[in-house]
Structure formats: structure tokens, C-alpha cells
PDB file of C-alpha atoms in Angstrom:
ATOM      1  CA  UNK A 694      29.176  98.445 -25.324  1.00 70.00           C
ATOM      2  CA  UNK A 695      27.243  95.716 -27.254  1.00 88.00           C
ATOM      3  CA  UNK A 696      27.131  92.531 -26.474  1.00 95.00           C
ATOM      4  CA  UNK A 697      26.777  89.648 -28.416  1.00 97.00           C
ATOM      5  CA  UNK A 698      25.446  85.914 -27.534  1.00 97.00           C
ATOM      6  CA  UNK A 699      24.232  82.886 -29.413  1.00 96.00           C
ATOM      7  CA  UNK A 700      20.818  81.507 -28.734  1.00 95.00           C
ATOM      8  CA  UNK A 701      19.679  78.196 -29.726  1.00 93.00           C
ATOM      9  CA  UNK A 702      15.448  77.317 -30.003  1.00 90.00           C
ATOM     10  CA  UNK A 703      16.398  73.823 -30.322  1.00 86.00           C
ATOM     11  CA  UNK A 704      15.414  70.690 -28.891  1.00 84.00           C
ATOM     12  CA  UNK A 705      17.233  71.484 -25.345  1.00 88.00           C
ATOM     13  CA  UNK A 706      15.522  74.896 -25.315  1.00 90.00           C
ATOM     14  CA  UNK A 707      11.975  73.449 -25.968  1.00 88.00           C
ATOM     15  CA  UNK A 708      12.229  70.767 -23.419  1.00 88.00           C
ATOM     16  CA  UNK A 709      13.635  73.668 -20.615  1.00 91.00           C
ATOM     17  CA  UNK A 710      10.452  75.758 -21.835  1.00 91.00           C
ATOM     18  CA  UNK A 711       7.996  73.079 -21.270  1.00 90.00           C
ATOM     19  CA  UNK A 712       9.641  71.726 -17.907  1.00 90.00           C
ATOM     20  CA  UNK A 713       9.513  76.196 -16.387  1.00 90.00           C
ATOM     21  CA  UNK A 714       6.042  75.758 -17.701  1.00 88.00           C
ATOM     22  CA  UNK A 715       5.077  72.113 -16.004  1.00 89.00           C
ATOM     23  CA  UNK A 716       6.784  72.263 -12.748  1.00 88.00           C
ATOM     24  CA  UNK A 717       4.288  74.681 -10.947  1.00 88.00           C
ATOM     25  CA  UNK A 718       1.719  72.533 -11.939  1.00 89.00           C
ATOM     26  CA  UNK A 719       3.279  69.420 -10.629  1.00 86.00           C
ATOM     27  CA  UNK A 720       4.030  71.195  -7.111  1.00 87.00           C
ATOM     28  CA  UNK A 721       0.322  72.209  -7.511  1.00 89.00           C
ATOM     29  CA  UNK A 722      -1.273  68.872  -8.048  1.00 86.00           C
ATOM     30  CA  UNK A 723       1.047  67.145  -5.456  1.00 86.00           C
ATOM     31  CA  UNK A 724       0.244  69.455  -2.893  1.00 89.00           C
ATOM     32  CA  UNK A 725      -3.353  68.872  -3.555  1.00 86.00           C
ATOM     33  CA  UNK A 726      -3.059  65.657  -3.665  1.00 82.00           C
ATOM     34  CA  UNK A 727      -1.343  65.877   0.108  1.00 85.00           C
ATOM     35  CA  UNK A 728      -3.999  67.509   1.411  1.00 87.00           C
ATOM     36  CA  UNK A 729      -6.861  64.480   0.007  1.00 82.00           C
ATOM     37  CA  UNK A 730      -4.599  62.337   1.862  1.00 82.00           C
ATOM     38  CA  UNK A 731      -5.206  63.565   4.939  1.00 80.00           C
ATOM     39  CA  UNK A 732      -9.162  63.147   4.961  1.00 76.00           C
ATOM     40  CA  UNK A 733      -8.152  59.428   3.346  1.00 68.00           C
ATOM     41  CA  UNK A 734      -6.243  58.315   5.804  1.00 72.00           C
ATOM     42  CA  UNK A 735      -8.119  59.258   8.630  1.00 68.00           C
ATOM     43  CA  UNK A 736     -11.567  58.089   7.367  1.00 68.00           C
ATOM     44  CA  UNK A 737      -9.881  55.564   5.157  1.00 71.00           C
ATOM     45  CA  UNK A 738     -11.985  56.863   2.413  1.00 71.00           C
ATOM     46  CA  UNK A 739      -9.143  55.196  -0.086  1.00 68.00           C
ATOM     47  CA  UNK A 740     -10.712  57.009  -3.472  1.00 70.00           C
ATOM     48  CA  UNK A 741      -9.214  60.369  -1.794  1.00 68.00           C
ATOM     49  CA  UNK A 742      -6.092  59.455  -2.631  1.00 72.00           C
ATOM     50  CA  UNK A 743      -6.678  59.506  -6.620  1.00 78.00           C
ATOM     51  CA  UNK A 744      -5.089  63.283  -7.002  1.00 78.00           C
ATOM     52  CA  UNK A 745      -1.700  61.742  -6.667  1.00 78.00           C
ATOM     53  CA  UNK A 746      -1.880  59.943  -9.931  1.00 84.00           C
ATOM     54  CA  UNK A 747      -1.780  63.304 -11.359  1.00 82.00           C
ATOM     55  CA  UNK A 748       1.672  64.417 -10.424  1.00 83.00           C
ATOM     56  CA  UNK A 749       2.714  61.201 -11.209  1.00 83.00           C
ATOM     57  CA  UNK A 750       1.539  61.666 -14.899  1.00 86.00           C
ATOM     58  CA  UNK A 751       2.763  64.894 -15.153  1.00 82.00           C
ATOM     59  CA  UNK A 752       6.293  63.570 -13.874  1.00 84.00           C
ATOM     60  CA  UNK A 753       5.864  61.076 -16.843  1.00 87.00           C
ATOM     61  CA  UNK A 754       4.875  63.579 -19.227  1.00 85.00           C
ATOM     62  CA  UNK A 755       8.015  65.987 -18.116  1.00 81.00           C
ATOM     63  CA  UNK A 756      10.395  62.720 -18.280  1.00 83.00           C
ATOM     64  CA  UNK A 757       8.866  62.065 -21.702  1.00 81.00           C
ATOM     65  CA  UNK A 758       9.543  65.524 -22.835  1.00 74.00           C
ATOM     66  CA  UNK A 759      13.204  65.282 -22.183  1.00 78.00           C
ATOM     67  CA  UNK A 760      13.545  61.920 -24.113  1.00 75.00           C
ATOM     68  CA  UNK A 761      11.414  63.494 -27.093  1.00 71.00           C
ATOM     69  CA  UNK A 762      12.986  67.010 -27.586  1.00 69.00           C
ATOM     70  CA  UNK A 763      17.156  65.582 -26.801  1.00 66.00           C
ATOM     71  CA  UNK A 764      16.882  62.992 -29.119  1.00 64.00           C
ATOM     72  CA  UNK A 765      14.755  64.924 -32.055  1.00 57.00           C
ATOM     73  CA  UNK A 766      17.483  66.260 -34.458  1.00 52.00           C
ATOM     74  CA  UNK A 767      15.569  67.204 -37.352  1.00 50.00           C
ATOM     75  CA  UNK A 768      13.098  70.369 -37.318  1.00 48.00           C
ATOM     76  CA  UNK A 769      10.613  71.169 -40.038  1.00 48.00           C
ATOM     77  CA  UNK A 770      11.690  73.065 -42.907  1.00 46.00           C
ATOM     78  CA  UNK A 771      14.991  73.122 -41.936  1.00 42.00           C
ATOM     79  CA  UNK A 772      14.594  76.359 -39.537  1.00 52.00           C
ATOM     80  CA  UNK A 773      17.044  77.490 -38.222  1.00 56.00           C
ATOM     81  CA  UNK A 774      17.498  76.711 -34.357  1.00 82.00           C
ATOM     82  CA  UNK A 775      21.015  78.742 -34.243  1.00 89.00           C
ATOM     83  CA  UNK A 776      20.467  82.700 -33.719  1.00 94.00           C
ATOM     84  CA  UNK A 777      22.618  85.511 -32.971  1.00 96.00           C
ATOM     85  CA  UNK A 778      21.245  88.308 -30.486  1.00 96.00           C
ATOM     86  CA  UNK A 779      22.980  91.641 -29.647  1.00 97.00           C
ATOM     87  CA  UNK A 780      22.696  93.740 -27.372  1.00 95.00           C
ATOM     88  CA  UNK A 781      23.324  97.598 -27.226  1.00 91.00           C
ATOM     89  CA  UNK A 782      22.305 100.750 -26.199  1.00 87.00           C
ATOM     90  CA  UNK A 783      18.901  99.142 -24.571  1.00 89.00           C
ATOM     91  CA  UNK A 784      17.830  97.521 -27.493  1.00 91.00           C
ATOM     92  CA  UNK A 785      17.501  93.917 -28.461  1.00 94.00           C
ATOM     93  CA  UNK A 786      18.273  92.811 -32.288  1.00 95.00           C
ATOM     94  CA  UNK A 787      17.480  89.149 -33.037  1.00 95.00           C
ATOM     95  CA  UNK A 788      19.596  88.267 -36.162  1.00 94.00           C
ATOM     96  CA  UNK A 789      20.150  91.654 -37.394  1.00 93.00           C
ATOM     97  CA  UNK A 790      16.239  92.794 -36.470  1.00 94.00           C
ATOM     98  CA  UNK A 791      15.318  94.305 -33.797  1.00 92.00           C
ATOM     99  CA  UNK A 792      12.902  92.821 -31.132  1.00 92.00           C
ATOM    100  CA  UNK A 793       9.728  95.251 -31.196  1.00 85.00           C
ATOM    101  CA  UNK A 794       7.488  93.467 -28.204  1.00 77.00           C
ATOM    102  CA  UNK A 795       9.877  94.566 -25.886  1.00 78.00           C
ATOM    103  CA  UNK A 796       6.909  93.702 -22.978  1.00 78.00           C
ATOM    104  CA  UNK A 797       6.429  90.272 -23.592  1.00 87.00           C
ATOM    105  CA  UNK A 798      10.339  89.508 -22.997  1.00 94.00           C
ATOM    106  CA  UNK A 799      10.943  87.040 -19.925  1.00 96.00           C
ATOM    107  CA  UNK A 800      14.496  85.988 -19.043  1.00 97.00           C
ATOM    108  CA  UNK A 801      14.696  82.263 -16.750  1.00 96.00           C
ATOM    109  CA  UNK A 802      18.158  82.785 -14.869  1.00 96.00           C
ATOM    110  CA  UNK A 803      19.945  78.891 -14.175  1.00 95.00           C
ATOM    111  CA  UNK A 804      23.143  78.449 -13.368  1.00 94.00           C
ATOM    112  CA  UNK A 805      24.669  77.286 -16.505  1.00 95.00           C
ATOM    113  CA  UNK A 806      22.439  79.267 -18.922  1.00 96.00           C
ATOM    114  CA  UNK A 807      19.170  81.388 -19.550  1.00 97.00           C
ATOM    115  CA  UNK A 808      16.482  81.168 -21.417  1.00 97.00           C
ATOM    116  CA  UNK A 809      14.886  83.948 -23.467  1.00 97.00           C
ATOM    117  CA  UNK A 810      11.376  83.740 -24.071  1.00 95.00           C
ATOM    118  CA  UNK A 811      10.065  86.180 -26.643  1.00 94.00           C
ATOM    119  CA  UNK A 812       6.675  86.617 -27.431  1.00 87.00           C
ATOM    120  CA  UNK A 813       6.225  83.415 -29.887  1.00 86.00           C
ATOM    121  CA  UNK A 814       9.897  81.612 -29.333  1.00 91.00           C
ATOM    122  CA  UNK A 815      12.443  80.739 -26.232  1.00 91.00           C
ATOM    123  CA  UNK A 816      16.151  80.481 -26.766  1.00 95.00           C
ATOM    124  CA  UNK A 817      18.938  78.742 -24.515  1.00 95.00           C
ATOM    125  CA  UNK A 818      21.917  81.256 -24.312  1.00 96.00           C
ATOM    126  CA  UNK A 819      24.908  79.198 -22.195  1.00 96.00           C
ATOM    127  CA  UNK A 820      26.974  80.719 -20.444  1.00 97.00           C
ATOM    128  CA  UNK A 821      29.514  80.549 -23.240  1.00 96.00           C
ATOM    129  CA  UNK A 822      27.833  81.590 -25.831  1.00 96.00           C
ATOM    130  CA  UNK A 823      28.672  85.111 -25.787  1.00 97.00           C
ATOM    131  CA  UNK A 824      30.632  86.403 -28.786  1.00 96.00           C
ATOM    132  CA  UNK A 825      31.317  89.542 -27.007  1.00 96.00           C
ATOM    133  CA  UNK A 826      30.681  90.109 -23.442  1.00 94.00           C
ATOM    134  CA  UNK A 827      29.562  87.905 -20.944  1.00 96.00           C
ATOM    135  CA  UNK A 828      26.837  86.880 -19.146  1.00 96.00           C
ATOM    136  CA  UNK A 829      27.286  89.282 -15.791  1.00 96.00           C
ATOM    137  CA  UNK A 830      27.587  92.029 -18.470  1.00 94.00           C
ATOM    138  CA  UNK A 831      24.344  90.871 -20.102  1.00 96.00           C
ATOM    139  CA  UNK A 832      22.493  90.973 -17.366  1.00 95.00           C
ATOM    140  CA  UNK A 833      23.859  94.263 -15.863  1.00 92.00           C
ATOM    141  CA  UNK A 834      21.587  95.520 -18.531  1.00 92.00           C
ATOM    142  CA  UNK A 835      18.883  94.153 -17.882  1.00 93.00           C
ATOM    143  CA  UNK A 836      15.718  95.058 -15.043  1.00 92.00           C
ATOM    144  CA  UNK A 837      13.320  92.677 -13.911  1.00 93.00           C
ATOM    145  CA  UNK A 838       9.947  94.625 -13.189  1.00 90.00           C
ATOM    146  CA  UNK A 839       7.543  91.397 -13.123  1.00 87.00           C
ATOM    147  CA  UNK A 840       8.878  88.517 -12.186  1.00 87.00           C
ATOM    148  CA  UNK A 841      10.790  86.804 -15.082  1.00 93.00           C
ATOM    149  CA  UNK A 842       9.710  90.039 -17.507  1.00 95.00           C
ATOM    150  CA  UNK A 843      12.337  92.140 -18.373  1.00 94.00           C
ATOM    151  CA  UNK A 844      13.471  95.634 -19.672  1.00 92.00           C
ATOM    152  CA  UNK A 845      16.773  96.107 -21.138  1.00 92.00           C
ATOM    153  CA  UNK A 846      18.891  99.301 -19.523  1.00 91.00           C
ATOM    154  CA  UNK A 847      21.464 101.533 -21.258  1.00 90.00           C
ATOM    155  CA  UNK A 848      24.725 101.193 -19.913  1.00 87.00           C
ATOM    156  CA  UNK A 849      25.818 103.246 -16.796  1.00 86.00           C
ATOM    157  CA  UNK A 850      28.017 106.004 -17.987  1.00 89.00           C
ATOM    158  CA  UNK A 851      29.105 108.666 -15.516  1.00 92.00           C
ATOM    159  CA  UNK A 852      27.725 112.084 -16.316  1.00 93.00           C
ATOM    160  CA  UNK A 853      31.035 113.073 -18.209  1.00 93.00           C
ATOM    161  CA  UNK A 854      31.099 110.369 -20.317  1.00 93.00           C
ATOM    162  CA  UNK A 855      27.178 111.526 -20.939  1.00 94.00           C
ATOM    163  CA  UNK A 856      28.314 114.877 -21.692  1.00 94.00           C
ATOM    164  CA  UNK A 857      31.087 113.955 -24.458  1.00 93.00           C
ATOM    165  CA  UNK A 858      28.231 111.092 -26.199  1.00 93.00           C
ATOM    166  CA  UNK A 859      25.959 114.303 -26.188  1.00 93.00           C
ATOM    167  CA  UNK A 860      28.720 116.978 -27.499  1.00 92.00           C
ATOM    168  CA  UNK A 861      29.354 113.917 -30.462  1.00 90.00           C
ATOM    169  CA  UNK A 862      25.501 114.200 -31.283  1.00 87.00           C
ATOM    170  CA  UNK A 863      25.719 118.081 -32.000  1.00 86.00           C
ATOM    171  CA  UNK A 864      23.692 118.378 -35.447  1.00 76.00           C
ATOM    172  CA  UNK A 865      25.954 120.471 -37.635  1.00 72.00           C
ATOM    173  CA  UNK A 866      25.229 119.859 -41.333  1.00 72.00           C
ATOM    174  CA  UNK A 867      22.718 123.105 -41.122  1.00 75.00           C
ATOM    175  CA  UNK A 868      24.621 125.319 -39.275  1.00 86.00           C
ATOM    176  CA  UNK A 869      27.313 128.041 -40.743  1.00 88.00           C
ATOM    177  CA  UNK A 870      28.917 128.528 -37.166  1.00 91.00           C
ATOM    178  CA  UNK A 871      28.265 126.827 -33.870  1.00 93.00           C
ATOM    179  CA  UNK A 872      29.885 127.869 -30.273  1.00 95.00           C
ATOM    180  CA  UNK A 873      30.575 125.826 -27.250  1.00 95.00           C
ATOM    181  CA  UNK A 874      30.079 126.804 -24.071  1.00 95.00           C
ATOM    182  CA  UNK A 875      32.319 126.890 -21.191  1.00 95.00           C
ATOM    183  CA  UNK A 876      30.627 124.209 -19.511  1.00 94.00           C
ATOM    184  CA  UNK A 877      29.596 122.264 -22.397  1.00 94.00           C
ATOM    185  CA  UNK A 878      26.273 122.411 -21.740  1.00 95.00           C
ATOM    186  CA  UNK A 879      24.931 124.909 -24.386  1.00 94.00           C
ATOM    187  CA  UNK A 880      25.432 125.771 -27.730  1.00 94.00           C
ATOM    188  CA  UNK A 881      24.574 128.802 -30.052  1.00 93.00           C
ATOM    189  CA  UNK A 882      24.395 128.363 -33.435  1.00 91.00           C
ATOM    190  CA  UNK A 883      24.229 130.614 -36.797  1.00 91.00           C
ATOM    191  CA  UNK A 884      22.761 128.555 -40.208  1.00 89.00           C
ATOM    192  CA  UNK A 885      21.474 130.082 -43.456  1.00 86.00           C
ATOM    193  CA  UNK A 886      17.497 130.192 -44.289  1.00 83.00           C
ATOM    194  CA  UNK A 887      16.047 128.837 -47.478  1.00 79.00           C
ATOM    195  CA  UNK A 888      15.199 132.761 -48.497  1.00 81.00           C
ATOM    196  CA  UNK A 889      19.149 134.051 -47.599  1.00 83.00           C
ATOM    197  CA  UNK A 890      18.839 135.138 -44.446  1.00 90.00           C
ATOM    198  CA  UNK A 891      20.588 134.236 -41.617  1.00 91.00           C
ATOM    199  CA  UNK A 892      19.367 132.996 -37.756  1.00 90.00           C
ATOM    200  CA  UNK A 893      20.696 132.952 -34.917  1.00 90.00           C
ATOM    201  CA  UNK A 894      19.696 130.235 -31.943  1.00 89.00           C
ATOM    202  CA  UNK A 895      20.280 128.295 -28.934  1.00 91.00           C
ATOM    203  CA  UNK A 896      19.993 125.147 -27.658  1.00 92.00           C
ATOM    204  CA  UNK A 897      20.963 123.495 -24.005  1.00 94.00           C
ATOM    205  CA  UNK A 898      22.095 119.711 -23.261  1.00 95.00           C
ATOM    206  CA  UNK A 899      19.835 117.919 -21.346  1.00 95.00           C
ATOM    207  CA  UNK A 900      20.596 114.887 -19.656  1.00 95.00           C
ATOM    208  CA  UNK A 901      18.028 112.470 -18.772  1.00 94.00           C
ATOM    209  CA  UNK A 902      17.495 110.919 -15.378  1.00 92.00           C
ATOM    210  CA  UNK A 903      16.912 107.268 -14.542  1.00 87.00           C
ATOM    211  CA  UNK A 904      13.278 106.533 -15.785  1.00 87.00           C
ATOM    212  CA  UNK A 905      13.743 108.678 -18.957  1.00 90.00           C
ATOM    213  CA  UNK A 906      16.875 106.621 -19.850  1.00 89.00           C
ATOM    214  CA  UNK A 907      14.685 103.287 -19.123  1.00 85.00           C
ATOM    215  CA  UNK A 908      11.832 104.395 -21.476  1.00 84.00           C
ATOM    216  CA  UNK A 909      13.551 106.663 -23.995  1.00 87.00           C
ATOM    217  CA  UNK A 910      16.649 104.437 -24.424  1.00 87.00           C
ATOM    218  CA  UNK A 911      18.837 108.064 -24.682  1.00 92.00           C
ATOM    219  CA  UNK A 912      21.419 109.391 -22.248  1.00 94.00           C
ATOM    220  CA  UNK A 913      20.210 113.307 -23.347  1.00 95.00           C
ATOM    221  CA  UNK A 914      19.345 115.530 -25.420  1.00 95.00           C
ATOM    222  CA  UNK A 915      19.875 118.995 -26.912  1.00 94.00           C
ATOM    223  CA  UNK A 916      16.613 120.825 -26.608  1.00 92.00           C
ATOM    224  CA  UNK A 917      15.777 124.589 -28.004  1.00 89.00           C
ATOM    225  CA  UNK A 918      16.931 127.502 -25.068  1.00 84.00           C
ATOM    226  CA  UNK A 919      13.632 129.497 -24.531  1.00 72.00           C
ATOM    227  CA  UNK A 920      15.833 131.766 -22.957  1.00 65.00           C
ATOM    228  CA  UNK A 921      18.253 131.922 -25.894  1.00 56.00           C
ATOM    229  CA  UNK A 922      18.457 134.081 -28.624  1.00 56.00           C
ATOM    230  CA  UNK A 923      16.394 134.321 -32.161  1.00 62.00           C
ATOM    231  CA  UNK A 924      16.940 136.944 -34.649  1.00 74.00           C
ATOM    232  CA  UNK A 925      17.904 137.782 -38.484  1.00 82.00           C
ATOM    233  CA  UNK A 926      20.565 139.114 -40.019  1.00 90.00           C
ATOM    234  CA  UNK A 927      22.019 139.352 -44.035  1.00 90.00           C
ATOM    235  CA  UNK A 928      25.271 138.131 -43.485  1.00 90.00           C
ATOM    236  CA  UNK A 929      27.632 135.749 -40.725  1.00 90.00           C
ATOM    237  CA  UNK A 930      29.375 138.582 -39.546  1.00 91.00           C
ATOM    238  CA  UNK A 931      26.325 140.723 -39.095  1.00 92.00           C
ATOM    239  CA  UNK A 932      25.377 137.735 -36.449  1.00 90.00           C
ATOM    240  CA  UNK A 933      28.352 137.555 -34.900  1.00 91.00           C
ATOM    241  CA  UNK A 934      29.257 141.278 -34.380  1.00 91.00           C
ATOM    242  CA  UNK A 935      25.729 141.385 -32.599  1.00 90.00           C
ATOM    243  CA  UNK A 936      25.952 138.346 -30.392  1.00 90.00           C
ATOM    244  CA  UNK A 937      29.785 138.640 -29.649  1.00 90.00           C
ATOM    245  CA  UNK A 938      28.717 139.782 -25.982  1.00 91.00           C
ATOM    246  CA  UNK A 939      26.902 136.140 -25.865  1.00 90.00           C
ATOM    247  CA  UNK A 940      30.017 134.383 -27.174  1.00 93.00           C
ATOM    248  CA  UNK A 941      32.253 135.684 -24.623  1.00 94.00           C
ATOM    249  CA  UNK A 942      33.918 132.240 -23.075  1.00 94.00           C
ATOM    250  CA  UNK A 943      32.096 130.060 -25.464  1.00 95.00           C
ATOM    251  CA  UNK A 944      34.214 127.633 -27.981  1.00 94.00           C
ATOM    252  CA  UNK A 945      33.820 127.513 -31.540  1.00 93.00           C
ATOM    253  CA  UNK A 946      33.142 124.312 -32.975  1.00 90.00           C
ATOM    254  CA  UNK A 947      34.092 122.933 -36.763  1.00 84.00           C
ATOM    255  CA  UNK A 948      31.104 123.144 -39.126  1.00 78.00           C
ATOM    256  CA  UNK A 949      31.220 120.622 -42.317  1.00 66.00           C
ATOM    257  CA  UNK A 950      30.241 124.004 -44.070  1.00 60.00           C
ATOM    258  CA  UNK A 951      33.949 125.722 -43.024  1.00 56.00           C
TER     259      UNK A 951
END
């Protein structure tokens, strides 16, 4: 399922970015400045107690932040500050592109929105801004491994479900027959060589566990049988009337080339 949101790199946004980025060191310079005070009051060595005009100007330049970036309509060149972001199978598209530095991306969690931070730009995605899906859905999808860095996750599909989205992915267009087997899991296939002849082959679904589906962004894949069967033959039937022992059970699927 894809899911679609709105994100805005407006004025809002860029006064939320610079507030996640201020705020530590305003805790940071007021607790330093608590622990000066201590020494200051005790000795009454009054000059200790400068470090607290530092939070304070950082409060000022936070408060002065908001009153810049909410009242500042116009943005140069007229860029755009409205995008449109999807979402599906594990991979991020920004405007119809998709969003290659998938390492630098950092999602801020509040309780009417979140913020996207890419690797140059931050968007503000509200919580009803989706244009399909929601927010729960959105972040179903998504791991944090580091903090506020993210991964985005396929979709959990049970292992049937899997197995159908794999059978769908069976490469036909080169093959002259292809059988099923019983338990869907492996298919052998007759196509025609460049010189005339024909081959016969095998290949076997394979379905990829957790970490392969994080990294790989597939559910599976249909890899070559080393167990299966390779030979040669001049016609279809010659391949057939040798393998029909193999086929026994097995499913024949529709070929674009019957």
C-alpha cells in the first residue's frame, strides 16, 4: 500500500527545525549556568552568575525565530514550500523522485505533526495531510535505528500473500512453457536459444527474512535450482517427453508465447 502525505518547508517548518536544533543547547547553557550559581552564591563571587545570560539570549533568539519565520510569506524565487511525498514498497519519492540518501533521513514525532529532515531540507507533514493513508500507517513503516534516523520498512504481508506477489513476478516473456509446482515454490521452465535449440531449467522462490527485506526492499526472489535440471533438446516436445517424470504434480502456467 502507498501512502501519500503533503509536506510543507515553509516558514512553520523552518522555525520547528531551528527550535529541535536550539533547545538542547538552551537546557545545556541553563544547566551550566545552575551549576556557576552555586559557587556564586556561596562565595558571593556575583560574576559567576554571567552563564545565565546565555539561555536567556538563546530564549530571545528562539522567540525571535518564531516571529521571523510565521510572519515571512514570501520565499526567494518563488520555491515551492508545498511537496508531495509517497510512500511504498520501502521507498521514499519526493515529488515524483525518489529520495537516494536514504541515511541521512531523521523523522521528529509531535503530537500534531512530524517533521522530515532530509539531508539539505525539513518538511512539516500534519497529521492531516495525508492524501492516502494516515499517519499510524506511515509510521508502521518506518524503523528508528539512531535516534531520530530512520529506515523505511516494506509492509508486513503474511507469507501467502508473499508467495502470490512472488508467483505475479514469474519472468515469462523468454520462456515457451513454464510449470508450477504443487507448493508454489518452484518452477521449471522450457525457452528457445538464440541458435534453435531448446533448454530446459529450474528455478525455486525464495523468500527473504527480516533484515534482507530491510536492506533489499524485496519480499523474495526466484533464484536458479542447482539441483534442477539443464539440458538441450530440438524441439518442445522433445523437452517435455524427457522431463514428464519431473512434471508429475506440477501446474502449467500461460506463456505470452502460447
Amino acid at each position: 500500500m502507498k501512502i501519500e502525505m503533503t509536506g510543507y518547508n515553509d516558514g512553520k517548518a523552518i522555525a520547528i527545525y531551528f527550535t529541535i536544533k536550539l533547545v538542547p543547547f538552551i537546557f545545556g547553557s541553563f544547566i551550566f549556568a545552575l551549576i556557576m550559581s552555586m559557587p556564586a552564591l556561596i562565595f558571593k563571587i556575583y560574576f559567576l552568575l554571567i552563564p545565565f545570560t546565555l539561555p536567556v539570549l538563546l530564549l530571545l533568539c528562539l522567540a525571535l525565530n518564531w516571529i521571523i519565520n510565521l510572519n515571512y510569506k514570501r520565499f526567494p524565487n518563488e520555491l515551492s514550500v508545498k511537496h508531495v511525498f509517497c510512500l511504498g514498497n520501502g521507498k521514499l519519492f519526493k515529488d515524483g523522485n525518489e529520495v537516494k540518501a536514504t541515511d541521512r533521513i531523521k523523522i521528529y514525532k509531535f503530537k500534531k505533526f512530524l517533521l522530515l529532515e532530509l539531508k539539505k531540507s525539513y518538511y512539516r507533514i500534519g497529521n492531516n495531510d495525508y492524501i492516502s493513508g494516515n499517519r499510524e500507517e506511515f509510521l508502521s513503516q518506518v524503523k528508528f535505528v539512531k535516534r531520530h534516523f530512520v529506515i523505511f520498512m516494506l509492509p508486513q504481508l503474511s507469507e501467502e500473500q508473499i508467495v502470490e506477489l512472488l508467483l505475479n513476478e514469474i519472468d515469462q516473456k523468454e520462456s515457451e512453457r513454464v510449470f508450477l509446482s504443487p507448493d508454489k515454490r518452484k518452477i521449471i521452465y522450457i525457452c528457445r536459444k538464440d541458435n534453435g535449440i531448446y533448454s530446459v531449467g529450474s528455478e525455486k522462490m525464495e523468500i527473504a527474512d527480516e533484515y534482507e527485506r530491510t536492506y533489499t526492499k524485496q519480499y523474495g526472489w526466484w533464484a536458479p535450482d542447482e539441483t534442477g535440471i539443464i539440458s538441450f533438446y530440438g524441439t518442445v516436445d522433445e523437452a517435455i517427453n524427457d522431463i514428464k517424470s519431473e512434471l508429475v504434480g506440477y501446474t502449467e502456467i500461460p506463456t505470452s508465447k502460447k
